[in-house]
JSON list of C-alpha atoms and ligand atoms in Angstrom, two decimals:
[
{"chain": "A", "resi": 1, "resn": "UNK", "atom": "CA", "xyz": [170.57, 49.85, 135.37]},
{"chain": "A", "resi": 2, "resn": "UNK", "atom": "CA", "xyz": [171.58, 50.37, 131.78]},
{"chain": "A", "resi": 3, "resn": "UNK", "atom": "CA", "xyz": [175.06, 49.30, 130.88]},
{"chain": "A", "resi": 4, "resn": "UNK", "atom": "CA", "xyz": [177.56, 51.46, 129.02]},
{"chain": "A", "resi": 5, "resn": "UNK", "atom": "CA", "xyz": [178.78, 48.29, 127.38]},
{"chain": "A", "resi": 6, "resn": "UNK", "atom": "CA", "xyz": [175.66, 47.91, 125.28]},
{"chain": "A", "resi": 7, "resn": "UNK", "atom": "CA", "xyz": [176.35, 45.93, 122.14]},
{"chain": "A", "resi": 8, "resn": "UNK", "atom": "CA", "xyz": [174.58, 48.57, 120.09]},
{"chain": "A", "resi": 9, "resn": "UNK", "atom": "CA", "xyz": [176.05, 51.65, 121.68]},
{"chain": "A", "resi": 10, "resn": "UNK", "atom": "CA", "xyz": [179.59, 50.52, 122.19]},
{"chain": "A", "resi": 11, "resn": "UNK", "atom": "CA", "xyz": [180.88, 51.03, 118.67]},
{"chain": "A", "resi": 12, "resn": "UNK", "atom": "CA", "xyz": [180.96, 54.81, 118.71]},
{"chain": "A", "resi": 13, "resn": "UNK", "atom": "CA", "xyz": [180.60, 55.43, 122.41]},
{"chain": "A", "resi": 14, "resn": "UNK", "atom": "CA", "xyz": [184.35, 55.63, 122.93]},
{"chain": "A", "resi": 15, "resn": "UNK", "atom": "CA", "xyz": [184.87, 58.19, 120.15]},
{"chain": "A", "resi": 16, "resn": "UNK", "atom": "CA", "xyz": [185.75, 61.44, 121.91]},
{"chain": "A", "resi": 17, "resn": "UNK", "atom": "CA", "xyz": [186.10, 63.53, 118.75]},
{"chain": "A", "resi": 18, "resn": "UNK", "atom": "CA", "xyz": [183.05, 65.84, 118.85]},
{"chain": "A", "resi": 19, "resn": "UNK", "atom": "CA", "xyz": [182.16, 69.45, 119.60]},
{"chain": "A", "resi": 20, "resn": "UNK", "atom": "CA", "xyz": [178.96, 68.76, 121.50]},
{"chain": "A", "resi": 21, "resn": "UNK", "atom": "CA", "xyz": [177.35, 65.69, 122.93]},
{"chain": "A", "resi": 22, "resn": "UNK", "atom": "CA", "xyz": [173.70, 65.39, 123.91]},
{"chain": "A", "resi": 23, "resn": "UNK", "atom": "CA", "xyz": [172.26, 62.52, 125.87]},
{"chain": "A", "resi": 24, "resn": "UNK", "atom": "CA", "xyz": [168.62, 61.99, 124.98]},
{"chain": "A", "resi": 25, "resn": "UNK", "atom": "CA", "xyz": [166.22, 59.66, 126.77]},
{"chain": "A", "resi": 26, "resn": "UNK", "atom": "CA", "xyz": [163.17, 58.38, 124.90]},
{"chain": "A", "resi": 27, "resn": "UNK", "atom": "CA", "xyz": [160.28, 57.69, 127.24]},
{"chain": "A", "resi": 28, "resn": "UNK", "atom": "CA", "xyz": [156.72, 56.58, 126.57]},
{"chain": "A", "resi": 29, "resn": "UNK", "atom": "CA", "xyz": [154.23, 53.80, 126.91]},
{"chain": "A", "resi": 30, "resn": "UNK", "atom": "CA", "xyz": [155.07, 50.34, 125.68]},
{"chain": "A", "resi": 31, "resn": "UNK", "atom": "CA", "xyz": [154.54, 49.66, 121.97]},
{"chain": "A", "resi": 32, "resn": "UNK", "atom": "CA", "xyz": [154.19, 53.26, 120.92]},
{"chain": "A", "resi": 33, "resn": "UNK", "atom": "CA", "xyz": [157.23, 52.91, 118.65]},
{"chain": "A", "resi": 34, "resn": "UNK", "atom": "CA", "xyz": [160.19, 54.09, 120.71]},
{"chain": "A", "resi": 35, "resn": "UNK", "atom": "CA", "xyz": [162.50, 51.32, 119.57]},
{"chain": "A", "resi": 36, "resn": "UNK", "atom": "CA", "xyz": [161.40, 51.62, 115.96]},
{"chain": "A", "resi": 37, "resn": "UNK", "atom": "CA", "xyz": [161.97, 55.38, 116.06]},
{"chain": "A", "resi": 38, "resn": "UNK", "atom": "CA", "xyz": [165.48, 54.94, 117.44]},
{"chain": "A", "resi": 39, "resn": "UNK", "atom": "CA", "xyz": [166.49, 52.30, 114.91]},
{"chain": "A", "resi": 40, "resn": "UNK", "atom": "CA", "xyz": [165.09, 54.32, 112.03]},
{"chain": "A", "resi": 41, "resn": "UNK", "atom": "CA", "xyz": [166.85, 57.49, 113.13]},
{"chain": "A", "resi": 42, "resn": "UNK", "atom": "CA", "xyz": [170.18, 55.90, 114.06]},
{"chain": "A", "resi": 43, "resn": "UNK", "atom": "CA", "xyz": [170.46, 53.13, 111.46]},
{"chain": "A", "resi": 44, "resn": "UNK", "atom": "CA", "xyz": [167.70, 53.94, 108.96]},
{"chain": "A", "resi": 45, "resn": "UNK", "atom": "CA", "xyz": [166.40, 50.43, 109.52]},
{"chain": "A", "resi": 46, "resn": "UNK", "atom": "CA", "xyz": [162.99, 49.04, 110.39]},
{"chain": "A", "resi": 47, "resn": "UNK", "atom": "CA", "xyz": [162.18, 45.58, 111.66]},
{"chain": "A", "resi": 48, "resn": "UNK", "atom": "CA", "xyz": [158.46, 44.99, 112.14]},
{"chain": "A", "resi": 49, "resn": "UNK", "atom": "CA", "xyz": [159.04, 41.83, 114.17]},
{"chain": "A", "resi": 50, "resn": "UNK", "atom": "CA", "xyz": [160.59, 43.35, 117.27]},
{"chain": "A", "resi": 51, "resn": "UNK", "atom": "CA", "xyz": [159.31, 41.41, 120.22]},
{"chain": "A", "resi": 52, "resn": "UNK", "atom": "CA", "xyz": [161.30, 43.02, 122.99]},
{"chain": "A", "resi": 53, "resn": "UNK", "atom": "CA", "xyz": [163.96, 45.63, 123.43]},
{"chain": "A", "resi": 54, "resn": "UNK", "atom": "CA", "xyz": [165.49, 44.14, 126.53]},
{"chain": "A", "resi": 55, "resn": "UNK", "atom": "CA", "xyz": [169.24, 44.58, 126.29]},
{"chain": "A", "resi": 56, "resn": "UNK", "atom": "CA", "xyz": [169.23, 47.63, 124.06]},
{"chain": "A", "resi": 57, "resn": "UNK", "atom": "CA", "xyz": [170.39, 50.59, 126.10]},
{"chain": "A", "resi": 58, "resn": "UNK", "atom": "CA", "xyz": [171.33, 53.30, 123.66]},
{"chain": "A", "resi": 59, "resn": "UNK", "atom": "CA", "xyz": [172.54, 54.15, 120.18]},
{"chain": "A", "resi": 60, "resn": "UNK", "atom": "CA", "xyz": [174.96, 56.81, 119.06]},
{"chain": "A", "resi": 61, "resn": "UNK", "atom": "CA", "xyz": [174.51, 59.01, 116.03]},
{"chain": "A", "resi": 62, "resn": "UNK", "atom": "CA", "xyz": [176.76, 61.86, 114.97]},
{"chain": "A", "resi": 63, "resn": "UNK", "atom": "CA", "xyz": [175.28, 64.76, 113.05]},
{"chain": "A", "resi": 64, "resn": "UNK", "atom": "CA", "xyz": [176.81, 67.96, 111.69]},
{"chain": "A", "resi": 65, "resn": "UNK", "atom": "CA", "xyz": [175.30, 71.41, 112.20]},
{"chain": "A", "resi": 66, "resn": "UNK", "atom": "CA", "xyz": [177.05, 74.74, 111.61]},
{"chain": "A", "resi": 67, "resn": "UNK", "atom": "CA", "xyz": [180.38, 73.00, 111.08]},
{"chain": "A", "resi": 68, "resn": "UNK", "atom": "CA", "xyz": [180.08, 71.42, 114.50]},
{"chain": "A", "resi": 69, "resn": "UNK", "atom": "CA", "xyz": [180.23, 67.73, 115.11]},
{"chain": "A", "resi": 70, "resn": "UNK", "atom": "CA", "xyz": [177.38, 66.82, 117.41]},
{"chain": "A", "resi": 71, "resn": "UNK", "atom": "CA", "xyz": [177.22, 63.43, 118.98]},
{"chain": "A", "resi": 72, "resn": "UNK", "atom": "CA", "xyz": [173.81, 62.19, 120.06]},
{"chain": "A", "resi": 73, "resn": "UNK", "atom": "CA", "xyz": [173.62, 59.43, 122.60]},
{"chain": "A", "resi": 74, "resn": "UNK", "atom": "CA", "xyz": [170.02, 58.29, 122.52]},
{"chain": "A", "resi": 75, "resn": "UNK", "atom": "CA", "xyz": [168.75, 56.04, 125.28]},
{"chain": "A", "resi": 76, "resn": "UNK", "atom": "CA", "xyz": [165.69, 53.89, 125.54]},
{"chain": "A", "resi": 77, "resn": "UNK", "atom": "CA", "xyz": [164.02, 53.94, 128.91]},
{"chain": "A", "resi": 78, "resn": "UNK", "atom": "CA", "xyz": [164.95, 50.51, 130.18]},
{"chain": "A", "resi": 79, "resn": "UNK", "atom": "CA", "xyz": [162.27, 50.21, 132.83]},
{"chain": "A", "resi": 80, "resn": "UNK", "atom": "CA", "xyz": [159.40, 50.38, 130.36]},
{"chain": "A", "resi": 81, "resn": "UNK", "atom": "CA", "xyz": [160.76, 47.71, 128.05]},
{"chain": "A", "resi": 82, "resn": "UNK", "atom": "CA", "xyz": [159.90, 44.72, 130.18]},
{"chain": "A", "resi": 83, "resn": "UNK", "atom": "CA", "xyz": [156.65, 44.27, 128.31]},
{"chain": "A", "resi": 84, "resn": "UNK", "atom": "CA", "xyz": [157.49, 46.12, 125.14]},
{"chain": "B", "resi": 101, "resn": "GDP", "atom": "N1", "xyz": [153.02, 50.38, 110.74]},
{"chain": "B", "resi": 101, "resn": "GDP", "atom": "C1", "xyz": [153.89, 50.88, 111.64]},
{"chain": "B", "resi": 101, "resn": "GDP", "atom": "N2", "xyz": [154.22, 50.11, 112.68]},
{"chain": "B", "resi": 101, "resn": "GDP", "atom": "C2", "xyz": [155.10, 50.62, 113.55]},
{"chain": "B", "resi": 101, "resn": "GDP", "atom": "C3", "xyz": [155.66, 51.92, 113.41]},
{"chain": "B", "resi": 101, "resn": "GDP", "atom": "N3", "xyz": [156.49, 52.15, 114.46]},
{"chain": "B", "resi": 101, "resn": "GDP", "atom": "C4", "xyz": [156.47, 51.03, 115.20]},
{"chain": "B", "resi": 101, "resn": "GDP", "atom": "N4", "xyz": [155.63, 50.10, 114.67]},
{"chain": "B", "resi": 101, "resn": "GDP", "atom": "C5", "xyz": [155.31, 48.77, 115.21]},
{"chain": "B", "resi": 101, "resn": "GDP", "atom": "O1", "xyz": [154.72, 48.93, 116.48]},
{"chain": "B", "resi": 101, "resn": "GDP", "atom": "C6", "xyz": [155.17, 47.89, 117.37]},
{"chain": "B", "resi": 101, "resn": "GDP", "atom": "C7", "xyz": [155.78, 48.50, 118.60]},
{"chain": "B", "resi": 101, "resn": "GDP", "atom": "O2", "xyz": [156.94, 49.23, 118.21]},
{"chain": "B", "resi": 101, "resn": "GDP", "atom": "P1", "xyz": [158.20, 49.33, 119.17]},
{"chain": "B", "resi": 101, "resn": "GDP", "atom": "O3", "xyz": [159.21, 50.15, 118.47]},
{"chain": "B", "resi": 101, "resn": "GDP", "atom": "O4", "xyz": [158.61, 47.97, 119.62]},
{"chain": "B", "resi": 101, "resn": "GDP", "atom": "O5", "xyz": [157.59, 50.15, 120.39]},
{"chain": "B", "resi": 101, "resn": "GDP", "atom": "P2", "xyz": [158.20, 50.41, 121.85]},
{"chain": "B", "resi": 101, "resn": "GDP", "atom": "O6", "xyz": [157.58, 49.41, 122.77]},
{"chain": "B", "resi": 101, "resn": "GDP", "atom": "O7", "xyz": [157.77, 51.81, 122.21]},
{"chain": "B", "resi": 101, "resn": "GDP", "atom": "O8", "xyz": [159.69, 50.26, 121.78]},
{"chain": "B", "resi": 101, "resn": "GDP", "atom": "C8", "xyz": [156.14, 47.02, 116.58]},
{"chain": "B", "resi": 101, "resn": "GDP", "atom": "O9", "xyz": [155.45, 45.88, 116.10]},
{"chain": "B", "resi": 101, "resn": "GDP", "atom": "C9", "xyz": [156.56, 47.92, 115.45]},
{"chain": "B", "resi": 101, "resn": "GDP", "atom": "O10", "xyz": [156.93, 47.17, 114.34]},
{"chain": "B", "resi": 101, "resn": "GDP", "atom": "C10", "xyz": [155.25, 52.71, 112.28]},
{"chain": "B", "resi": 101, "resn": "GDP", "atom": "O11", "xyz": [155.67, 53.84, 112.09]},
{"chain": "B", "resi": 101, "resn": "GDP", "atom": "N5", "xyz": [154.36, 52.12, 111.43]},
{"chain": "B", "resi": 102, "resn": "MG", "atom": "MG1", "xyz": [160.87, 49.01, 122.69]}
]
């Protein structure tokens, strides 16, 4: 079970100041690039040496569209990360 106290998601997860919030779950086979996609989108970072994503539950990114503040809570499917 993913924890809401994720080190990566915690920072903005308690910020309630938004117009919309979407929770998005990224699913897919191991090693297709789910973790890399999330880190690039949320942090604009890429680390080619990721061995495992165990412990990373979700990241939060806030975007603005039509003068609305939209908070995206993007989750990695935890069950598929045991080998990826
Ligand atoms: N060259 C290249 N490698 C990538 C790209 N996206 C992911 N990778 C590599 O593919 C491997 C698996 O990526 P990862 O994000 O861990 O996949 P996950 O198992 O779906 O989370 C890692 O070694 C990444 O560095 C990409 O766009 N280009
Ligand atoms: Mg992964």
